[in-house]
Structure formats: structure tokens, C-alpha cells
Short mmCIF file of C-alpha atoms in Angstrom, two decimals:
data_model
loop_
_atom_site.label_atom_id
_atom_site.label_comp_id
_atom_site.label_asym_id
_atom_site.label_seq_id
_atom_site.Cartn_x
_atom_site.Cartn_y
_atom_site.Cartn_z
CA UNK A 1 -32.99 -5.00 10.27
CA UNK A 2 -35.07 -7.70 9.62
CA UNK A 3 -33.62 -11.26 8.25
CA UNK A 4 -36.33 -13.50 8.54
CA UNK A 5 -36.45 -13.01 4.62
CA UNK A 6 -33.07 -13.74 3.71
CA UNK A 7 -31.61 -17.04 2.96
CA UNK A 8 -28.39 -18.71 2.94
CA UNK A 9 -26.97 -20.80 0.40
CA UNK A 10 -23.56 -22.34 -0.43
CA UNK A 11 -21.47 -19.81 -2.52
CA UNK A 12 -21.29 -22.56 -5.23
CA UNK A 13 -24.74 -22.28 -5.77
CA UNK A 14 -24.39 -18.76 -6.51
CA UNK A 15 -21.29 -17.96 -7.96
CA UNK A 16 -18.82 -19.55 -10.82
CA UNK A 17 -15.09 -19.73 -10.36
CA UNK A 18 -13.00 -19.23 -13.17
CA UNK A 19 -8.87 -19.57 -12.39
CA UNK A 20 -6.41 -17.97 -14.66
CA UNK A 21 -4.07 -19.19 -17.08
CA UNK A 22 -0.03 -18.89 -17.65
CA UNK A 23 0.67 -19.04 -21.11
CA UNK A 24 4.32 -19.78 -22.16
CA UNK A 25 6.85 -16.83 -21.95
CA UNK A 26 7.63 -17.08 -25.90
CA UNK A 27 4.04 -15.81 -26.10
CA UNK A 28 4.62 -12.51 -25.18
CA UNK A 29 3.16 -9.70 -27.08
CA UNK A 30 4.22 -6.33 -26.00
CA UNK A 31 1.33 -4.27 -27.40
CA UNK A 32 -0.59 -2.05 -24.46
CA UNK A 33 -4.12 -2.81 -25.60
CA UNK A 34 -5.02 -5.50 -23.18
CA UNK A 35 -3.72 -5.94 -19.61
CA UNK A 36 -2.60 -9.39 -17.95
CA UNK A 37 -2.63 -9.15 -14.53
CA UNK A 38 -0.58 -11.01 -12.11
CA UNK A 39 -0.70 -11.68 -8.85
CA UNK A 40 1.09 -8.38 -8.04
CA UNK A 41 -1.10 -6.52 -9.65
CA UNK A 42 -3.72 -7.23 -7.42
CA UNK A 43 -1.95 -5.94 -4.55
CA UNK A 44 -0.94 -2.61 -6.20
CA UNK A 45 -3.99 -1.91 -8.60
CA UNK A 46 -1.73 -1.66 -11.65
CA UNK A 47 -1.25 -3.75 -14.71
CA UNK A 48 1.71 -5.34 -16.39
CA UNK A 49 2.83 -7.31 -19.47
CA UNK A 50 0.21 -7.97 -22.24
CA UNK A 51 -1.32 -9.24 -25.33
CA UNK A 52 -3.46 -7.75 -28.08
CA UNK A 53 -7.15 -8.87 -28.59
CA UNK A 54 -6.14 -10.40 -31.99
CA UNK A 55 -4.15 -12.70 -30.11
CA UNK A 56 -6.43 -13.76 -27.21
CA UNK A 57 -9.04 -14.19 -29.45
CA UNK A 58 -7.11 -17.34 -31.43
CA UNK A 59 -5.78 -18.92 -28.36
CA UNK A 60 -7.62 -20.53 -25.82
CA UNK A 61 -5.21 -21.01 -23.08
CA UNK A 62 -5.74 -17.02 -22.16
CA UNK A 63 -8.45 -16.41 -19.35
CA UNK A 64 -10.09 -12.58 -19.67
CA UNK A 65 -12.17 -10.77 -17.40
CA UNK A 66 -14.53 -7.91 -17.85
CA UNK A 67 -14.15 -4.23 -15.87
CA UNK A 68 -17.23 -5.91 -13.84
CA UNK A 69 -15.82 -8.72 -12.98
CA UNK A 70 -14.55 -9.98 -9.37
CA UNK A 71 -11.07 -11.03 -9.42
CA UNK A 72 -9.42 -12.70 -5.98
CA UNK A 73 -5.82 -13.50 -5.32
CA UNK A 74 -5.29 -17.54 -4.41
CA UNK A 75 -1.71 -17.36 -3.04
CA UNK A 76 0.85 -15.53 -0.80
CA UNK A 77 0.42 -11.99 0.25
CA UNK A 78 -2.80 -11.70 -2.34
CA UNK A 79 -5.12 -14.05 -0.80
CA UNK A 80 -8.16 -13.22 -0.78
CA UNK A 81 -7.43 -9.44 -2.01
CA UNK A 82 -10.13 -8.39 -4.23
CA UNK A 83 -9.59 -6.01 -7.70
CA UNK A 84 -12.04 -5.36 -9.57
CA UNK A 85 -12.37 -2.59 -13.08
CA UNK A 86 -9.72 -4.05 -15.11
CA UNK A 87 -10.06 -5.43 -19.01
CA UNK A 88 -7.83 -8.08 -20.24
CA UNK A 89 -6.24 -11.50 -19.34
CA UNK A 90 -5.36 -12.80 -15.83
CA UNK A 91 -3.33 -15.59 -14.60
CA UNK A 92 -3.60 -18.61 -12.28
CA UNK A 93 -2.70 -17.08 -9.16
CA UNK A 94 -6.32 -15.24 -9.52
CA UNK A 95 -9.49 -16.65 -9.35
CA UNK A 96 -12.60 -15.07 -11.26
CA UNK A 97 -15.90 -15.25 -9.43
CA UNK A 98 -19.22 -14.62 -11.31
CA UNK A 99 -22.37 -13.69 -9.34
CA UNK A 100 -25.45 -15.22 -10.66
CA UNK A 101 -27.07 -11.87 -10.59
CA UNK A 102 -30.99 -13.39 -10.64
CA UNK A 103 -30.11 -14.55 -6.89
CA UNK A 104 -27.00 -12.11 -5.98
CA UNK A 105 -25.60 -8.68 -7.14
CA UNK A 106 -22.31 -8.10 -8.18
CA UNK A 107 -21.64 -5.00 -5.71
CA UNK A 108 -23.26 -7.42 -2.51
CA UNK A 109 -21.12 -10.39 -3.76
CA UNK A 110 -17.73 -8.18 -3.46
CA UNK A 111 -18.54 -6.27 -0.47
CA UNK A 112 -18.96 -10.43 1.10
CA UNK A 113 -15.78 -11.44 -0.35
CA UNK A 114 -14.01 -8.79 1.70
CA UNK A 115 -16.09 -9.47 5.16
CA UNK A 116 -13.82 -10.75 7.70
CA UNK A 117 -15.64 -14.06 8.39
CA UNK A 118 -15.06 -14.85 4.66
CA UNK A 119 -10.99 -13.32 4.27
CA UNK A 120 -10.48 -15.08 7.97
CA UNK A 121 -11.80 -18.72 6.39
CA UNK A 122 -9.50 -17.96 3.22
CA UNK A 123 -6.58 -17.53 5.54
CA UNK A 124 -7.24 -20.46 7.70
CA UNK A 125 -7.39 -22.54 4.92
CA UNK A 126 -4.17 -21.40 2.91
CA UNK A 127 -2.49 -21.06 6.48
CA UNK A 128 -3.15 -24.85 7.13
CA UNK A 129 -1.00 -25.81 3.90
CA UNK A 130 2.35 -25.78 2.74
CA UNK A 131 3.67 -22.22 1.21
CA UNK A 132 1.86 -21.62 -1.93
CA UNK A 133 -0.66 -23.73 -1.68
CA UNK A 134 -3.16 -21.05 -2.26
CA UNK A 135 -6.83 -21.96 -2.06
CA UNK A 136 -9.23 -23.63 -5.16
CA UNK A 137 -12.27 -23.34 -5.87
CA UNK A 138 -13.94 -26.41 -4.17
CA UNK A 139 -12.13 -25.30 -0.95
CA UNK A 140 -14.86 -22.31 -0.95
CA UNK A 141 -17.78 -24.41 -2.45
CA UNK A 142 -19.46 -24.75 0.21
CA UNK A 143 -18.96 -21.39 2.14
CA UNK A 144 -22.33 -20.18 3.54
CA UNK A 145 -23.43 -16.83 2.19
CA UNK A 146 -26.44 -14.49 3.10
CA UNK A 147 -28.98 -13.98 0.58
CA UNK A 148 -31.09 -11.33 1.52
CA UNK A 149 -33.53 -10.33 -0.94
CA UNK A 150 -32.00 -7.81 -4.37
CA UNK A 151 -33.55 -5.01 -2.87
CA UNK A 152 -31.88 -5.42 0.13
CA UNK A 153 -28.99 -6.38 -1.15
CA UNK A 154 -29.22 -2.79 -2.92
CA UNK A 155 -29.78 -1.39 0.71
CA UNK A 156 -27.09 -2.99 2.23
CA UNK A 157 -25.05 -1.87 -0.53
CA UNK A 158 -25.57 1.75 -1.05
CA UNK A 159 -25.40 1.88 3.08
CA UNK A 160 -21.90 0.70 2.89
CA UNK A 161 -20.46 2.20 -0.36
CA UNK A 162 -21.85 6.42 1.50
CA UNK A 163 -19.56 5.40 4.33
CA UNK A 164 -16.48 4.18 2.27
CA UNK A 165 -16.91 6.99 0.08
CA UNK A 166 -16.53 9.20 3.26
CA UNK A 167 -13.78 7.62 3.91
CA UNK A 168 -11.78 8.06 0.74
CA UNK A 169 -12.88 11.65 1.17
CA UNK A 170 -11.10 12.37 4.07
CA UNK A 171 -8.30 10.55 2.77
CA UNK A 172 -7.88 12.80 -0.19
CA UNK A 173 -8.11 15.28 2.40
CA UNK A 174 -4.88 14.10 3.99
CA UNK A 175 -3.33 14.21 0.28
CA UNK A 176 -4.51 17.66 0.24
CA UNK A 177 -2.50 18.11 2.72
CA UNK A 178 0.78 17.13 2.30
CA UNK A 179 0.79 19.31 -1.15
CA UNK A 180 -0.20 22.22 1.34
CA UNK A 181 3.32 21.08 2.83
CA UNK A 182 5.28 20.49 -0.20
CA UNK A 183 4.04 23.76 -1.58
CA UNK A 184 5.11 25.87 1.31
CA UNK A 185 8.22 24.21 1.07
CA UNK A 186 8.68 25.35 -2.63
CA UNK A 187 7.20 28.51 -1.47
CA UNK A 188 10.38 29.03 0.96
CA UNK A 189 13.25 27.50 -0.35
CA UNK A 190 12.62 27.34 -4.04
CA UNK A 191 12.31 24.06 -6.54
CA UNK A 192 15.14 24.41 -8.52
CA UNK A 193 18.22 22.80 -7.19
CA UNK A 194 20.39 23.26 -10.19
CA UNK A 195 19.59 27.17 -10.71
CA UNK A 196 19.08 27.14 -6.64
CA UNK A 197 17.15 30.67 -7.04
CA UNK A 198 17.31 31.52 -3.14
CA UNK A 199 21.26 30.93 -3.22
CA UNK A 200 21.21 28.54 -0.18
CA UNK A 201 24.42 27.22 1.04
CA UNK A 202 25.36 23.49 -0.13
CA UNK A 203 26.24 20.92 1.84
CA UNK A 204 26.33 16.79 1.71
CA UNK A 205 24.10 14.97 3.15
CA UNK A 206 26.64 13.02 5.71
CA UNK A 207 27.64 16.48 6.65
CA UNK A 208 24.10 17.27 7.94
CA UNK A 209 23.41 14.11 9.24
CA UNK A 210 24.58 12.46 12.63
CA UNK A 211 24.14 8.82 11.44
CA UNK A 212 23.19 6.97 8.56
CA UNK A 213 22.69 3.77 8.32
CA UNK A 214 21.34 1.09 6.23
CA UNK A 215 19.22 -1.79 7.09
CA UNK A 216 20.02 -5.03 7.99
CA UNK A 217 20.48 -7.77 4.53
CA UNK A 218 17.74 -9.76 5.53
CA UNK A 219 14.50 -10.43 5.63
CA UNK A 220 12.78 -10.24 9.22
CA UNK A 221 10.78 -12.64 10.65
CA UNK A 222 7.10 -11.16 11.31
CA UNK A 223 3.92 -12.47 14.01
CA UNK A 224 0.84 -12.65 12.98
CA UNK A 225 0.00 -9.79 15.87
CA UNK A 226 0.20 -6.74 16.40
CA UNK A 227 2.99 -5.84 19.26
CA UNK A 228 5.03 -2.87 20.01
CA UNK A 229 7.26 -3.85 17.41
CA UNK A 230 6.73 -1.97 14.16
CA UNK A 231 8.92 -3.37 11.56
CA UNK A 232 8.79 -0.32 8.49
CA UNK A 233 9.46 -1.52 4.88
CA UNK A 234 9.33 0.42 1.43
CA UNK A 235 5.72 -0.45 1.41
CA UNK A 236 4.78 1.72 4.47
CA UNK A 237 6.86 4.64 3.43
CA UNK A 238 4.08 5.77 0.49
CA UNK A 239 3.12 9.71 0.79
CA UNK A 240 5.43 10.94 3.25
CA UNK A 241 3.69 9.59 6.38
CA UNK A 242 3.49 6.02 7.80
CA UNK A 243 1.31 3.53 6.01
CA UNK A 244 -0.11 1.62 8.97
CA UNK A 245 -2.67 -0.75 6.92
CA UNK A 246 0.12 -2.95 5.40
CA UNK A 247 2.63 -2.19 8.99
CA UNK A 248 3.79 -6.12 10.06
CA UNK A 249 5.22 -6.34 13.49
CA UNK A 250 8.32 -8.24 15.15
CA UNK A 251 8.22 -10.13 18.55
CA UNK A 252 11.04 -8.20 21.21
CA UNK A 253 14.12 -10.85 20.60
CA UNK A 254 13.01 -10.08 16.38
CA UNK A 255 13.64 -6.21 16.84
CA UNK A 256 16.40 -6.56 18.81
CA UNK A 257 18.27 -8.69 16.35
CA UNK A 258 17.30 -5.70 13.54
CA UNK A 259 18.09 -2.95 15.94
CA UNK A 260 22.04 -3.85 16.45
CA UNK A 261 23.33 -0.69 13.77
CA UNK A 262 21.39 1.44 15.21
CA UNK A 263 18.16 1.83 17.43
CA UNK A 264 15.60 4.03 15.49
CA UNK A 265 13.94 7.08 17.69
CA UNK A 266 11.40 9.44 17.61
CA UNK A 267 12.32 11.34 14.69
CA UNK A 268 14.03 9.50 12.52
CA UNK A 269 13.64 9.92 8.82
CA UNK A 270 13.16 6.82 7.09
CA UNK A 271 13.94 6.51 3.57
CA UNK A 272 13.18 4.06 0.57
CA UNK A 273 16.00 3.29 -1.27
CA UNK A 274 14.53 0.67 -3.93
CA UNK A 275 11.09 -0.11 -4.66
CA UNK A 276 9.09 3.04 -2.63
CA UNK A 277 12.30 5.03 -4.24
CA UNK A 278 12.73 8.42 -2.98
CA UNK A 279 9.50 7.77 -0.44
CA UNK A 280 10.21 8.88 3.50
CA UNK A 281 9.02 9.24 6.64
CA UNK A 282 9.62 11.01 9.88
CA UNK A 283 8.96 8.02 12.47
CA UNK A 284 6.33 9.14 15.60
CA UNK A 285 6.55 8.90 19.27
CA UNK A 286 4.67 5.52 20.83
CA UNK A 287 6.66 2.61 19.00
CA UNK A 288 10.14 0.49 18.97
CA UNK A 289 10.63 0.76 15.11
CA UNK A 290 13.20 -1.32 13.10
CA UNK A 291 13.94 -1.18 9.18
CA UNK A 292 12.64 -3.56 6.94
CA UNK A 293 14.47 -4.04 3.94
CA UNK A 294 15.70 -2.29 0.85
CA UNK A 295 14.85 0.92 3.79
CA UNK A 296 17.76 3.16 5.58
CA UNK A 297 17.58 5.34 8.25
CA UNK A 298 18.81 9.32 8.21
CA UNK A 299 19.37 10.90 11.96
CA UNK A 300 19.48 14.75 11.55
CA UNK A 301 21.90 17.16 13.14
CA UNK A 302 19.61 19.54 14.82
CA UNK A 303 22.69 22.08 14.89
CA UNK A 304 22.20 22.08 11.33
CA UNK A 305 19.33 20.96 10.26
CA UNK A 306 15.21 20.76 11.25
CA UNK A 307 14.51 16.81 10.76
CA UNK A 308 11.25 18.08 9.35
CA UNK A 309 13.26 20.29 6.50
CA UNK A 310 15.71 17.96 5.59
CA UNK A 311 11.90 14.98 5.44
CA UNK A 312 10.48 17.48 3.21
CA UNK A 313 14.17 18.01 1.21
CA UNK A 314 14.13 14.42 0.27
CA UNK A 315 10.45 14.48 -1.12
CA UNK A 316 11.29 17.28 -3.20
CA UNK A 317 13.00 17.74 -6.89
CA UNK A 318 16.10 18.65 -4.64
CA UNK A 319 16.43 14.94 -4.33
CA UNK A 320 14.39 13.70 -6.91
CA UNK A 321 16.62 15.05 -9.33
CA UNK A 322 20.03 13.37 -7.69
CA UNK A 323 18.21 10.08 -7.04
CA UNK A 324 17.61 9.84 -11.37
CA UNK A 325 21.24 11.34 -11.83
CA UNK A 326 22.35 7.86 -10.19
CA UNK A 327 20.09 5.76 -11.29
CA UNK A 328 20.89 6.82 -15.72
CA UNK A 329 21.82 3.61 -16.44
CA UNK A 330 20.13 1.02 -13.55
CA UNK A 331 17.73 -1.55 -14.55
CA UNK A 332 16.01 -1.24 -11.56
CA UNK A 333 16.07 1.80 -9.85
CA UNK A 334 17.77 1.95 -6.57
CA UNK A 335 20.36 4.46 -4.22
CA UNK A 336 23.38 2.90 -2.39
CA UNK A 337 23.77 4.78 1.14
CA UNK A 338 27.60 5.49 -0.58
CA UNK A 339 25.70 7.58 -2.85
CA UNK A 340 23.01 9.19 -0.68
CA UNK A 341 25.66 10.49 1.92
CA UNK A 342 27.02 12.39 -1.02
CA UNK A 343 23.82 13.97 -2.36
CA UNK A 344 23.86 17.94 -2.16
CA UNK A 345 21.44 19.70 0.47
CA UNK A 346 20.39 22.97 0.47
CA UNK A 347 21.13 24.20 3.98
CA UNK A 348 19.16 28.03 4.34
CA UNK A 349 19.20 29.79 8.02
CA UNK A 350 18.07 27.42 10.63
CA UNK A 351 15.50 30.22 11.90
CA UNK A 352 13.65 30.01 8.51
CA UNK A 353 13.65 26.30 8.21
CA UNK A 354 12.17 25.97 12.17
CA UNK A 355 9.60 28.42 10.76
CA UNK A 356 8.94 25.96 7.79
CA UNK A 357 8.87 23.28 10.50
CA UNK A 358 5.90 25.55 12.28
CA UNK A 359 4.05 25.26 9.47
CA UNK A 360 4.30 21.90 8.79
CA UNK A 361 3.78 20.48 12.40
CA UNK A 362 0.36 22.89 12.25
CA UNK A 363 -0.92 21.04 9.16
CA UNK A 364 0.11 17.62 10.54
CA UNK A 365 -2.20 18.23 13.94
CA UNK A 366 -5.30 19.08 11.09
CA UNK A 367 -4.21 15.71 9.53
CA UNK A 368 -4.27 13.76 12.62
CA UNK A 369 -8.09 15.17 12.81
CA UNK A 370 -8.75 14.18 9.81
CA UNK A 371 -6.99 11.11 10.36
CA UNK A 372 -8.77 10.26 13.90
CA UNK A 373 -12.42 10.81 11.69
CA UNK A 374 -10.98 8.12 9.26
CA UNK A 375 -10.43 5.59 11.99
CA UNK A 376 -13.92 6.36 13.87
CA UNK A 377 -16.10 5.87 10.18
CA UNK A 378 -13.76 2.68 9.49
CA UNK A 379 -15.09 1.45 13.14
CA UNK A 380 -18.47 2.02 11.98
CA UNK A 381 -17.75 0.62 8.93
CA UNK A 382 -15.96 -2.61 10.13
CA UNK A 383 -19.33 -3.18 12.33
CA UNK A 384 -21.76 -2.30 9.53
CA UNK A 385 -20.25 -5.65 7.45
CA UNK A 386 -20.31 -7.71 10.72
CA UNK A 387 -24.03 -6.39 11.35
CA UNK A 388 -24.78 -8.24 7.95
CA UNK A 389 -21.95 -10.67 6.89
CA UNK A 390 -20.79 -11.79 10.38
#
């Protein structure tokens, strides 16, 4: 790689920023032609409340974006996340950045707004100011940025979008494989728990269980490290296996404060009971978990029950099914542990659900693979962007 060619110029001299705008509530227009996104929707890639294009066209206090536009979250949790391929209006906890593209592309602007010297400077600034202070636009003025030449800039590009693209491969691969699982386990014991086809025995869920317990009211407080202290919320519980990208972590006297009900082990089934409803996950060897919140924890009777059945039980329509029954006439959707202890379980011959278990524990060492591939291209990856944005 040769950089004698490239240049380096403030990113105010090559990009506009454009913040968002908050137009009264009263202005509301519930018609789903044009999306406003908020600052949550940059975090989970979905879109909210909106307004029609007759409307934003006779008001000027609505800011739109384009599909190819960059959008980057100012405050909180969303700073510096980056969305981009979304139509409609956006709000001031966003910032809109556009590339001229005669000096710098699009696609080589975004993949430099999520380099780590540029999120780490984002952080450092927002970090050094009172909560919600976010970042603005003159803050970032002045942030150098490599301009190679657009050729390059298509090089660089096209180098890093083959090995992303492997990487959402494989991870479609691991969603591949926990409908293998699912499917066995419809395969075996059936997917209709009113009918129940296979004629299982019924039992509550307290009955199979040798503890459950709910998490502690409150909200813990985090390091910005990673330690031995794995603090699981709602929002690592997504898929039925451990979301480690979003993981935060306690220091020792943290967890030990959250681990006073009951000290979470290696097999432990942890389960969302509002927000990542009906989400869990069996918790692996190697850490000192506690439970965030809105989270509660299920401890299997082995005499009874295979922990990895009774996982695979709540991810089905078996639960599914009871989790909507009590949730008819909630606002927002939630399960008391009162409830959940009561929920039916199918309980078929422990012999058949340890063979289920085989199965399962088979497909989860081809995920780990898979998994360990993920982690080895993200390393390459990771030192691909500090080869040319470091």
C-alpha cells in the first residue's frame, strides 16, 4: 500500500452536517409513508412514528434524509452509531453527514465514521461532558481524515465490504442453525400445545424448575472494561444464544451486590421477560454472570427435565402461545415470574428429551466453528480499517 498519494484534510472540508429536527407532538401524523427516526432507531435499525410527504413538504422545521445518506447518533448509547438506507425525517439526536463525493465517496466516508480512531474521539469528547451533551458538529470540524485518491478509495472499499460480507455469511449460518434446532425440536415433541399431538404429560413450570428467580429492581452500575463480570440484559438474550457485542460488564463488589437471590451457574436459562420478550439463553461455562434488568433466571430440575429441552420449550409456540395469553390486554408486553411459574410444560420421557439434547449440543459445537471463523475474519477485519484509517 502506497500513501504517498493520499492527502488529509479536515472532515469539514469534506463533508456537511445536517442535525435533525423535533417538531411539536400535536404534529403527529400517523400515516406509514415516511419514517422519522429517533435516536432508538439507530440502535435497532427500525423506524417509528411518522408523517406523510404532503406534510413535510409544507413545513420546514422537518429534516429528511435520502436511503444514501449517512446518519450518526449525537447522544447516549447512539453515539457515533451509524444507519444508513432509510427514507424520511430524522430528529436532533442524529446528525446527517454529506460526502462531497468530487473529493470523497459515500461508501469510504462511512466505513471512516465507524474506524475506531474516529468512534474513540466521538466518545472522548461526549465522555468529557455532562450526560447528554452529545457531540455538534464543530466538535468534529476539524477531525483529520485520509483522502486517498477515488480509485482507491474504491479499493479500499470493495476490500473491506468481501470481508464483512463473509462475515454476515457465516452469521446467517449460525441462524441456520438454530432453525436446524428448533425444527428437530418440532420434529420430536410436536408444535401444537393446545392439540398437544404427542400426548406429553403437563406440568407447571415451578414444578420442573428448582429455582426461579427474578432480577434485582435496579439498574447496575457498568465499567467501561471488560472483566469477568458479565452482566446479561434483554438486549443480549436475541436468538437463543448470548449476544456478546452489546455484553457490559460489572466490577466484583457490582456482581456481588446483583448476585444476593441467587448466584447464576453454568446452565442457567436466562429469560426476557419485557422488551427481548420470550428471548432465552442457556448461560456457558468461563464467566460470573448476573441479571440485568427486566431478565429472570430459570434453574432446571435435571430429575425432570434436560435444561437444553425446557431452553428450546420456551423458544417455541409452547410458550409463545402462553406468553400472548397474558399479555391480551398489556400495553406493553411483559410476563410477571407469578405468571411464568404457572405456564404449562410439556414434560415427554427424559430419555427422548437427553436424545433431543444430543442433537442440539452436536449442532452447537458446528456453531462454535462457525462462530470461531467469525471472530478470526473480524480480527482481520478490525486490522484492515487500522491498516488505512488508524
Amino acid at each position: 500500500m502506497n500513501k504517498q498519494d493520499w492527502t488529509y484534510k479536515k472532515l469539514g472540508e469534506v463533508c456537511d452536517f445536517q442535525g435533525g429536527s423535533q417538531p411539536p407532538k400535536e404534529e403527529w401524523i400517523d400515516e406509514y409513508k415516511e419514517g422519522y427516526i429517533r435516536m432508538l432507531q439507530i440502535r435497532d435499525f427500525t423506524q417509528s412514528r411518522t408523517f406523510t410527504k404532503e406534510y413535510i413538504k409544507i413545513t420546514n422545521r422537518i429534516k429528511t434524509c435520502n436511503k444514501d445518506d449517512i446518519l450518526i447518533g449525537r447522544y447516549g448509547a447512539s453515539v457515533g452509531k451509524i444507519l444508513t438506507g432509510k427514507e424520511g425525517a430524522y430528529n436532533v439526536a442524529i446528525m446527517k453527514t454529506i460526502p462531497d463525493e468530487s473529493v470523497i465517496s459515500k461508501d469510504f466516508a462511512k466505513l471512516f465514521f465507524l474506524s475506531p480512531s474516529f468512534q474513540h474521539y466521538l466518545q472522548t469528547v461526549c465522555n468529557s461532558r455532562a450526560a447528554q451533551a452529545g457531540f455538534s458538529k464543530s466538535d468534529i470540524f476539524d477531525f483529520p481524515i485520509p483522502v486517498p485518491p477515488i480509485g482507491e478509495q474504491e479499493r479500499i472499499v470493495a476490500e473491506l465490504d468481501l470481508l464483512s460480507g463473509i462475515i454476515e455469511k457465516k452469521k446467517e449460518q449460525l441462524k441456520a442453525y438454530d432453525q436446524l434446532a428448533q425444527s428437530i425440536f418440532y420434529t420430536m415433541f410436536g408444535d401444537d400445545p393446545i392439540d398437544n399431538p404427542k400426548g406429553w404429560e403437563i406440568k407447571k413450570l415451578e414444578a420442573l424448575c428448582d429455582r426461579i428467580v427474578d432480577c434485582p429492581h435496579s439498574t447496575p452500575k457498568k465499567v467501561d472494561y471488560v472483566t469477568q463480570y458479565p452482566c446479561i440484559r434483554t438486549s443480549e438474550l436475541k436468538g437463543g444464544t448470548v449476544q456478546w457485542e452489546t455484553m457490559q460488564y460489572l466490577d466484583e463488589c457490582e456482581y456481588n451486590k446483583r448476585i444476593t437471590r441467587l448466584k447464576p451457574i453454568v446452565g442457567d436459562i436466562v429469560f426476557g421477560r419485557e422488551g427481548s420478550i420470550g428471548d432465552a439463553v442457556i448461560l456457558p461455562k468461563g464467566y460470573h454472570f448476573s441479571l440485568g434488568q427486566r431478565t429472570m433466571l430459570l434453574r432446571a430440575n435435571g430429575r425432570l427435565i434436560s435444561n437444553v429441552f425446557l431452553h428450546r420449550t420456551i423458544l417455541s409456540e409452547w410458550v409463545k402461545r402462553q406468553i400472548d395469553a397474558v399479555n391480551v390486554s398489556s400495553t406493553v408486553a411483559h410476563v410477571n415470574i407469578k405468571d411464568f411459574k404457572l405456564f404449562d410444560i410439556p414434560v415427554p420421557p427424559l430419555s427422548l428429551q437427553q436424545e433431543f439434547a444430543e442433537k442440539v449440543e452436536a449442532i452447537e459445537r458446528q456453531k462454535a466453528l462457525v462462530q470461531q471463523s467469525i471472530e478470526e475474519i473480524q480480527t482481520m477485519f478490525d486490522y484492515t480499517m487500522d491498516k488505512y484509517f488508524g
